[in-house]
Coordinates of C-alpha atoms in Angstrom, one line a residue:
M1 CA -95.4 77.2 15.0
T2 CA -97.6 74.7 16.8
P3 CA -95.7 71.6 18.0
I4 CA -96.8 68.2 16.6
V5 CA -97.1 66.8 20.1
A6 CA -97.3 68.7 23.4
C7 CA -97.9 67.8 27.0
K8 CA -98.9 70.5 29.4
D9 CA -98.8 69.7 33.1
L10 CA -99.8 66.1 32.4
C11 CA -100.6 63.8 35.3
L12 CA -101.5 60.2 34.8
H13 CA -102.9 57.8 37.4
D14 CA -103.1 54.0 37.4
G15 CA -105.9 53.4 39.9
R16 CA -104.8 55.3 43.0
R17 CA -101.1 55.4 42.1
T18 CA -99.7 58.5 40.4
V19 CA -97.6 57.3 37.4
L20 CA -96.6 60.6 36.0
A21 CA -96.9 64.1 37.5
H22 CA -96.6 67.5 35.9
V23 CA -95.0 66.4 32.7
Q24 CA -94.4 69.1 30.2
F25 CA -92.7 68.9 26.7
Q26 CA -93.2 69.7 23.1
L27 CA -92.1 67.6 20.1
G28 CA -91.5 68.7 16.5
P29 CA -90.6 66.6 13.5
G30 CA -87.9 64.0 13.9
V31 CA -87.2 61.0 16.0
T32 CA -87.8 61.0 19.7
C33 CA -86.7 58.2 22.1
I34 CA -88.3 57.7 25.5
I35 CA -86.1 55.6 27.9
G36 CA -86.4 54.6 31.5
R37 CA -86.6 51.7 33.8
N38 CA -89.6 49.4 34.0
G39 CA -92.5 51.0 35.8
T40 CA -91.5 54.6 35.2
G41 CA -94.6 55.5 33.1
K42 CA -93.3 55.2 29.5
T43 CA -96.1 53.0 28.3
M44 CA -98.7 55.1 30.1
L45 CA -97.3 58.2 28.5
L46 CA -97.5 56.7 25.0
R47 CA -101.0 55.5 25.7
A48 CA -102.0 59.0 26.7
L49 CA -100.4 60.4 23.5
A50 CA -102.4 57.9 21.5
G51 CA -105.7 58.9 23.2
I52 CA -106.1 55.5 24.8
V53 CA -105.6 56.8 28.4
R54 CA -107.2 60.0 29.7
P55 CA -105.1 62.3 31.8
A56 CA -106.0 62.7 35.4
A57 CA -104.9 66.4 35.0
G58 CA -103.2 68.5 32.4
Q59 CA -103.4 68.2 28.6
V60 CA -102.1 66.2 25.7
L61 CA -102.2 67.8 22.3
V62 CA -101.5 66.4 18.9
H63 CA -101.4 69.0 16.2
G64 CA -103.2 71.3 18.8
F65 CA -106.0 68.9 19.5
D66 CA -106.8 66.5 22.3
P67 CA -106.5 62.9 20.9
G68 CA -109.1 61.7 23.5
E69 CA -111.7 63.9 21.9
H70 CA -110.7 64.2 18.3
P71 CA -110.3 61.1 16.1
F72 CA -108.2 62.9 13.6
A73 CA -105.6 63.6 16.3
R74 CA -105.6 59.9 17.3
Q75 CA -105.0 59.0 13.6
A76 CA -101.8 61.1 13.6
I77 CA -100.2 58.9 16.3
G78 CA -99.0 55.4 15.6
Y79 CA -98.9 53.2 18.7
L80 CA -97.8 49.6 18.8
S81 CA -97.4 48.0 22.1
H82 CA -95.4 44.9 23.0
R83 CA -98.8 43.4 24.0
P84 CA -101.5 43.2 21.4
S85 CA -104.5 45.4 22.1
L86 CA -106.8 43.7 19.6
H87 CA -110.2 42.4 20.5
G88 CA -110.4 38.7 19.6
Q89 CA -114.2 38.8 18.9
L90 CA -113.8 41.5 16.3
T91 CA -112.6 41.2 12.7
V92 CA -109.5 42.9 11.5
E93 CA -111.5 45.6 9.9
Q94 CA -113.6 46.1 13.1
N95 CA -110.4 46.3 15.2
L96 CA -109.0 49.0 12.8
R97 CA -112.3 51.0 13.0
F98 CA -112.3 50.6 16.8
W99 CA -108.8 52.1 17.2
T100 CA -109.2 54.9 14.7

């Protein structure tokens, strides 16, 4: 069975700094909790899973597809940050279309 979410040798960079290196996991149905200290890459990981951030290396798959390339994979992930990512110059409908 294909996992719902999978990371394969995922590497994420924030400018020149490596945030996450060689992360590998698979998630099936259920609840998952990601915990860690501030600055350890939790938000970057979630942004990569949502297709907002592109990996420097490795792969993120949602239902077997790359969320950065397949809109239907992005639509399967709900992401709500503690900081709004809405564009003030867009309407609510335009913001929803932009992020889906």
